[in-house]
Each structure stands twice: as C-alpha cells, then as structure tokens.
Coordinates of C-alpha atoms (C1' of nucleotides) in Angstrom, one line a residue:
Chain A
M109 CA 197.8 11.5 60.5
R110 CA 201.1 11.4 62.2
N111 CA 201.4 10.1 65.8
I112 CA 200.8 12.8 68.3
R113 CA 203.1 12.6 71.2
K114 CA 201.7 12.5 74.7
S115 CA 202.8 14.5 77.7
A116 CA 205.3 17.3 77.3
P117 CA 206.4 20.7 78.4
G118 CA 205.4 24.0 76.8
E119 CA 202.4 25.0 74.9
I120 CA 203.0 22.8 71.8
A121 CA 202.8 19.6 73.6
G122 CA 205.7 17.3 72.9
Y123 CA 207.0 19.2 69.9
P124 CA 209.9 21.6 69.9
V125 CA 208.7 25.2 70.7
T126 CA 210.5 27.2 68.0
A127 CA 210.3 30.9 67.6
Q128 CA 208.4 30.5 64.4
R129 CA 205.7 28.3 66.0
R130 CA 205.3 30.7 68.9
L131 CA 205.0 33.6 66.5
L132 CA 202.4 31.8 64.4
L133 CA 200.3 30.9 67.4
D134 CA 200.5 34.5 68.7
L135 CA 199.4 35.9 65.4
I136 CA 196.4 33.5 65.2
R137 CA 195.4 34.5 68.8
E138 CA 195.8 38.2 68.1
A139 CA 193.7 37.9 65.0
G140 CA 190.8 37.2 67.2
G141 CA 188.6 35.6 64.7
H142 CA 189.4 33.7 61.5
I143 CA 192.5 34.3 59.4
D144 CA 194.0 32.5 56.4
A145 CA 197.5 31.2 55.7
K146 CA 198.4 34.1 53.4
E147 CA 197.5 36.7 55.9
I148 CA 199.2 34.9 58.7
Y149 CA 202.3 34.8 56.5
R150 CA 202.1 38.5 55.7
R151 CA 201.9 39.4 59.3
A152 CA 204.5 36.9 60.4
S153 CA 206.9 38.3 57.7
S154 CA 206.7 41.8 59.3
R155 CA 208.1 40.4 62.5
D156 CA 210.4 37.8 61.1
E157 CA 211.6 38.6 57.6
S158 CA 213.0 35.1 56.9
I159 CA 210.0 33.0 57.9
S160 CA 208.7 31.0 55.0
L161 CA 205.2 30.2 53.8
A162 CA 206.1 26.5 54.1
T163 CA 206.6 27.0 57.8
V164 CA 203.3 28.6 58.1
Y165 CA 201.5 25.7 56.5
R166 CA 203.5 23.1 58.5
G167 CA 202.7 25.0 61.7
L168 CA 199.0 25.2 60.9
R169 CA 198.9 21.5 60.1
L170 CA 200.5 20.7 63.5
F171 CA 198.3 23.1 65.4
K172 CA 195.3 21.5 63.8
E173 CA 196.4 18.0 64.7
L174 CA 197.1 19.0 68.3
G175 CA 193.7 20.6 68.5
L176 CA 195.1 24.1 69.1
V177 CA 193.4 25.7 66.1
D178 CA 190.4 24.9 64.0
E179 CA 190.3 25.0 60.3
I180 CA 187.0 26.5 59.1
R181 CA 185.4 27.2 55.9
L182 CA 183.6 30.4 55.0
G183 CA 181.5 30.3 51.9
E184 CA 183.2 28.5 49.1
V185 CA 186.6 29.1 50.6
R186 CA 188.2 26.9 53.1
G187 CA 191.6 27.6 54.6
Y188 CA 190.7 29.9 57.5
Y189 CA 192.0 29.2 60.9
E190 CA 191.1 30.2 64.4
I191 CA 192.2 29.4 67.9
K192 CA 190.1 26.5 69.3
R193 CA 187.7 27.7 71.9
S194 CA 185.9 25.7 74.5
V195 CA 182.5 26.5 73.2
E196 CA 181.6 25.5 69.7
H197 CA 180.3 28.3 67.6
Q198 CA 178.9 28.6 64.1
H199 CA 179.3 31.1 61.3
L200 CA 176.8 33.4 59.6
V201 CA 178.3 35.1 56.5
C202 CA 177.0 38.0 54.4
K203 CA 177.4 37.2 50.7
R204 CA 177.7 40.8 49.8
C205 CA 180.0 42.5 52.3
G206 CA 181.7 39.4 53.7
K207 CA 180.8 40.2 57.3
V208 CA 181.1 37.2 59.5
I209 CA 179.0 36.7 62.6
E210 CA 179.8 34.0 65.1
F211 CA 177.0 32.5 67.1
E212 CA 176.2 29.6 69.4
S213 CA 173.1 27.6 69.4
P214 CA 171.9 24.9 71.7
L215 CA 170.0 23.4 68.9
I216 CA 173.2 22.1 67.4
G217 CA 173.6 19.8 70.4
E218 CA 170.2 18.5 69.9
M219 CA 170.8 17.8 66.2
V220 CA 174.0 16.0 67.0
A221 CA 172.2 13.9 69.6
K222 CA 169.5 13.0 67.1
A223 CA 171.9 12.0 64.4
Q224 CA 173.9 9.9 66.8
R225 CA 170.8 8.0 67.8
A226 CA 169.3 7.7 64.3
Y227 CA 172.4 6.5 62.5
S228 CA 174.4 5.0 65.4
F229 CA 177.2 7.4 64.6
N230 CA 179.7 8.7 67.1
V231 CA 179.7 12.4 66.1
T232 CA 183.0 14.2 66.7
K233 CA 182.4 17.4 64.9
A234 CA 179.5 19.6 63.9
E235 CA 179.6 22.7 61.7
L236 CA 176.7 24.9 60.7
Y237 CA 177.3 27.4 58.0
L238 CA 174.7 30.0 57.3
E239 CA 174.9 32.4 54.4
G240 CA 172.7 35.3 53.3
Y241 CA 172.5 39.1 53.4
C242 CA 173.0 41.3 56.4
Q243 CA 170.6 44.2 57.2
E244 CA 172.7 46.9 55.5
C245 CA 173.2 44.9 52.4
K246 CA 169.6 44.0 52.2
K247 CA 168.8 47.7 52.1
K248 CA 171.5 48.6 49.6
D249 CA 170.3 46.0 47.2
S250 CA 166.7 47.2 47.1
Chain B
M22 CA 178.7 36.4 39.0
R23 CA 177.6 36.8 35.4
N24 CA 174.1 37.9 34.6
I25 CA 171.7 35.1 34.5
R26 CA 169.2 35.3 31.6
K27 CA 165.6 35.1 32.3
S28 CA 162.9 33.0 30.5
A29 CA 164.0 30.5 28.0
P30 CA 163.4 27.1 26.5
G31 CA 165.1 23.9 27.4
E32 CA 166.4 22.7 30.7
I33 CA 169.4 25.1 30.8
A34 CA 167.3 28.2 30.9
G35 CA 168.4 30.8 28.3
Y36 CA 171.7 29.1 27.6
P37 CA 172.5 27.0 24.6
V38 CA 171.8 23.3 25.3
T39 CA 174.8 21.6 24.0
A40 CA 175.5 17.9 23.9
Q41 CA 178.2 18.4 26.5
R42 CA 176.0 20.2 28.9
R43 CA 173.3 17.6 28.6
L44 CA 175.8 14.8 29.1
L45 CA 177.2 16.5 32.3
L46 CA 173.7 17.0 33.8
D47 CA 172.8 13.4 33.0
L48 CA 175.9 12.2 34.7
I49 CA 175.3 14.2 37.8
R50 CA 171.7 13.0 37.9
E51 CA 172.8 9.4 37.4
A52 CA 175.4 9.7 40.2
G53 CA 172.6 9.9 42.6
G54 CA 174.6 11.6 45.3
H55 CA 177.7 13.7 45.4
I56 CA 180.4 13.5 42.7
D57 CA 183.4 15.6 42.0
A58 CA 184.7 17.2 38.8
K59 CA 187.4 14.6 38.2
E60 CA 184.9 11.7 38.4
I61 CA 182.4 13.6 36.2
Y62 CA 185.2 14.1 33.7
R63 CA 186.2 10.4 33.9
R64 CA 182.6 9.2 33.2
A65 CA 182.0 11.9 30.6
S66 CA 185.1 10.9 28.7
S67 CA 183.8 7.3 28.3
R68 CA 180.8 8.6 26.5
D69 CA 182.4 11.5 24.6
E70 CA 186.2 11.0 24.2
S71 CA 186.8 14.6 23.2
I72 CA 185.2 16.4 26.1
S73 CA 187.6 18.5 28.0
L74 CA 188.0 19.1 31.7
A75 CA 187.5 22.8 31.1
T76 CA 184.1 22.1 29.8
V77 CA 183.3 20.2 32.9
Y78 CA 184.3 23.1 35.1
R79 CA 182.5 25.6 33.0
G80 CA 179.4 23.5 33.0
L81 CA 179.5 23.0 36.7
R82 CA 179.9 26.7 37.3
L83 CA 176.9 27.5 35.1
F84 CA 174.7 24.8 36.7
K85 CA 175.5 26.3 40.1
E86 CA 174.6 29.8 39.0
L87 CA 171.4 28.5 37.6
G88 CA 170.6 26.6 40.7
L89 CA 170.5 23.3 39.0
V90 CA 173.3 21.8 41.1
D91 CA 174.7 22.4 44.6
E92 CA 178.3 22.5 45.4
I93 CA 178.9 20.8 48.7
R94 CA 181.8 20.2 50.9
L95 CA 182.5 16.8 52.6
G96 CA 185.2 17.0 55.3
E97 CA 188.2 19.0 54.3
V98 CA 187.4 18.8 50.7
R99 CA 185.1 20.9 48.7
G100 CA 184.3 20.4 45.1
Y101 CA 181.5 17.8 45.2
Y102 CA 178.4 18.4 43.2
E103 CA 174.9 17.1 43.4
I104 CA 171.6 17.8 41.7
K105 CA 169.6 20.4 43.6
R106 CA 166.7 18.8 45.4
S107 CA 163.6 20.5 46.7
V108 CA 164.2 19.6 50.2
E109 CA 167.4 20.7 51.9
H110 CA 169.5 18.0 53.3
Q111 CA 172.6 17.8 55.4
H112 CA 175.6 15.5 55.5
L113 CA 177.0 13.1 58.1
V114 CA 180.4 11.7 57.1
C115 CA 182.4 8.8 58.6
K116 CA 186.0 9.9 59.0
R117 CA 187.3 6.4 58.8
C118 CA 185.4 4.7 55.9
G119 CA 184.2 7.8 54.1
K120 CA 180.5 6.7 54.2
V121 CA 178.2 9.7 53.6
I122 CA 174.7 9.7 55.1
E123 CA 172.3 12.4 54.0
F124 CA 169.6 13.4 56.3
E125 CA 167.0 16.1 56.9
S126 CA 166.2 17.9 60.1
P127 CA 163.4 20.3 60.9
L128 CA 165.7 21.8 63.5
I129 CA 167.7 23.4 60.7
G130 CA 164.7 25.6 59.8
E131 CA 164.4 26.6 63.4
M132 CA 168.0 27.6 63.6
V133 CA 167.7 29.6 60.4
A134 CA 164.7 31.4 61.8
K135 CA 166.5 32.2 65.0
A136 CA 169.5 33.6 63.3
Q137 CA 167.4 35.7 61.0
R138 CA 165.7 37.3 63.9
A139 CA 168.7 37.7 66.1
Y140 CA 171.0 39.2 63.5
S141 CA 168.5 40.7 61.0
F142 CA 170.0 38.6 58.3
N143 CA 168.2 37.2 55.3
V144 CA 169.5 33.7 55.3
T145 CA 169.7 32.1 51.8
K146 CA 171.7 29.0 52.5
A147 CA 172.2 26.7 55.5
E148 CA 174.6 23.8 55.6
L149 CA 175.1 21.4 58.5
Y150 CA 178.1 19.2 58.4
L151 CA 178.5 16.4 60.9
E152 CA 181.5 14.2 61.1
G153 CA 182.4 11.2 63.2
Y154 CA 182.5 7.4 63.1
C155 CA 179.9 5.0 61.9
Q156 CA 178.8 1.9 63.8
E157 CA 181.1 -0.5 61.9
C158 CA 184.1 1.8 62.2
K159 CA 183.5 2.3 65.9
K160 CA 183.7 -1.5 66.4
K161 CA 186.7 -2.0 64.2
D162 CA 188.7 0.7 66.1
S163 CA 188.1 -0.8 69.5
Chain C
dT40 C1' 224.4 15.2 70.4
dT41 C1' 220.6 14.2 67.5
dA42 C1' 216.0 14.1 66.2
dA43 C1' 213.2 17.5 64.4
dG44 C1' 212.3 22.1 62.3
dT45 C1' 213.4 25.6 58.8
dG46 C1' 214.0 28.1 54.3
dC47 C1' 214.1 27.7 49.6
dA48 C1' 212.7 26.2 45.4
dA49 C1' 210.4 23.0 42.9
dA50 C1' 206.5 20.1 42.2
dG51 C1' 201.5 18.9 42.8
dG52 C1' 196.4 19.3 42.6
dC53 C1' 192.6 21.6 41.3
dT54 C1' 190.5 25.3 38.7
dT55 C1' 190.4 29.1 35.5
dT56 C1' 191.5 31.5 31.2
dG57 C1' 193.1 33.0 26.3
dC58 C1' 192.4 31.8 21.8
dA59 C1' 191.0 30.0 17.5
dG60 C1' 187.6 27.1 15.6
dC61 C1' 182.8 25.2 15.8
dA62 C1' 177.9 24.9 16.9
dT63 C1' 173.3 26.4 18.7
dA64 C1' 169.4 29.2 18.1
Chain D
dT231 C1' 174.5 34.5 10.6
dA232 C1' 176.1 35.8 15.1
dT233 C1' 176.6 34.9 19.8
dG234 C1' 178.6 32.0 22.6
dC235 C1' 180.4 27.2 23.6
dT236 C1' 184.3 23.9 23.1
dG237 C1' 189.0 21.9 23.2
dC238 C1' 193.6 22.7 24.0
dA239 C1' 197.3 24.3 26.4
dA240 C1' 199.1 27.5 29.4
dA241 C1' 198.7 29.9 33.5
dG242 C1' 197.1 30.7 38.5
dC243 C1' 196.3 29.5 43.2
dC244 C1' 197.0 27.3 47.2
dT245 C1' 199.4 23.7 49.5
dT246 C1' 202.9 20.2 50.0
dT247 C1' 207.5 18.2 49.6
dG248 C1' 212.7 17.2 48.9
dC249 C1' 216.9 18.7 50.5
dA250 C1' 220.7 20.7 52.9
dC251 C1' 221.3 23.5 56.9
dT252 C1' 220.0 25.0 61.6
dT253 C1' 218.2 24.5 66.2
dA254 C1' 215.6 23.0 70.5
dA255 C1' 216.0 19.8 74.2

DNA sequence: TTAAGTGCAAAGGCTTTGCAGCATA
DNA sequence: TATGCTGCAAAGCCTTTGCACTTAA
C-alpha cells in the first residue's frame, strides 16, 4: 500500500487530476452500478482513443486506495468496480440470467457487532454475497 | 457446466476414482481449512511426483461441481478451496496478519429468508466476508 | 521545473485446453 | 474394451511493470 497524501485540491485528493483520471471516474459514475476494467476501457476508448488499459488499471487501483470506488466480486468473478456510496449495500445475483440486485440490510450491522465482540476484531469491511435464481429464471427452469 | 451423473459407487459419484483424485481429496481434507491450488499441488507432488497442476485444477473443478468442496474467497483473492461441511460458515480475516476465523451465525439464515421474500429469489448460496484487524494486530499498530 | 502520470509492449500469475497415451470400470 | 482421465506444453485471461516521453501543479 503506497502512502496516501493528505489534504489537497480537486477530487483526487493530493494526486494530479489528469484528463484520463477524470474520464475514468466519470465513466464509473455514469455506469451507475458495477462495471469491470475491460468495459471501462472500452467506453473510455470511445472518448479518448489513445487511453491505455494500463492507465485504467492504475486509475482503479488509485481510486480504491483513496476510497473513491469499491472493488466488488460477483459470483466467481472479482474485478468489478463501483463508486463508493455512503450506505453499504450487498449483492444478490441470479446464476442464470446474471441480474444483480443491490440491497441493504440492518442485520449486517448486527452481525458485524457480534463478530467484533466475539473475536475482539476491529471489523472494517463487511460483504454479503447471495446467489440463486430470480423469479423469471425459476419459472423458465421448471 | 457439464452434466453431472447420477447414482454411482465410490466417493466421486459416477466418475472414475483415480489415485490422483483420491489424493487431492485427502489433501483438502487434511488441510482442515482453506487451501489454494498451488499449495495443493505442492503437497500432492511430494506424494506423487508426476502429478500435474492441470490435474489439480481439473479435480478441483469436478469436486466443486459435485459439491464435495467449496471455492471461497479470502480478501481480494479467490481460489481457496475447502471440504464442504454440513453447516455453512463465514469468514473473518485479519488484514494485517492474515489470520482467518470461521464462524457461524443464525442471522445469515434470517437475511437469506428476507431476501428470498423481498425479491422472490430462490437463494442457493450465501457468503459473508468480514475483514478487519485482530486483537494482536490492533495493539501492534497503535 | 520536476515529480508524477501516460502509452506501449513485455512480462507475470493463475487457470484452461489440445493432444497422445494410459487407466478405470 | 471403451470411455474418460492424465501429463505435458502451449495458450488464454487478466493484471502489473519497465521504460521513455509527456504533463499537471
């Protein structure tokens, strides 16, 4: 983990705000939900032909370190990114059609509290991943 | 997903029980907790010099499909395997020392039930991943 | 001006696959 | 005996890195 600079102007605290970084953040914001590096690169390329995949990955790593985006995993595959939101949310994924539902649950907080007490941990991150079949896919399969 | 054969003798239902597969399953059992492909390969090689990494991966894929092992993710890294147990359990990982605590929580069941109702999903898998700092590492860092 | 970012291409990990030979059932 | 597993090596993905050039501050 590199040192993260404190205090700074611009949205990418302490780091140079380049056109590429601005573009990448915009794209992740516009994506609304989760998006992966390849898709970010594809969309970025249509606005800036010369942007490289390496820059996408370097940007994503920086944004993660700064807490601007979260890297999440859906199913077996990690490498999806989304803008960090104030409220933590969890993912429910359909194994057949790939639909992703985001939801919040107060029970998560309870579980974190329990685990902290039981194991004397200081919990900094909690992810719940649920997988199954959505209503339509249940029907289609039967 | 390949077709899984029904009804069969031996522990690897319907599939030939080869020496390699038996060895791999033994190793995963002996590991007790989570173990990754590389480490399985390393340990397997010491008992069977000629076993190949491809066989390890093919075995793991088969065991997963048959429900004999679970593939889990710890932190950013997926690719850990463990013998499937009857009771679902969750993981709590220390970001500093890497210690992994497994725990069970009845709240998971509640959350699954809630999600099923709220989104008409048929939930088949639930994973909770908690990350933070254990007691010792909290002390050391301060 | 100068530390830091960028593009390009090459390299790294991990995982999968094609193929010929071998083994289980 | 016949299906299917194995070892080997090559190929595939995704991600990172080295280097020379460019740019934000």
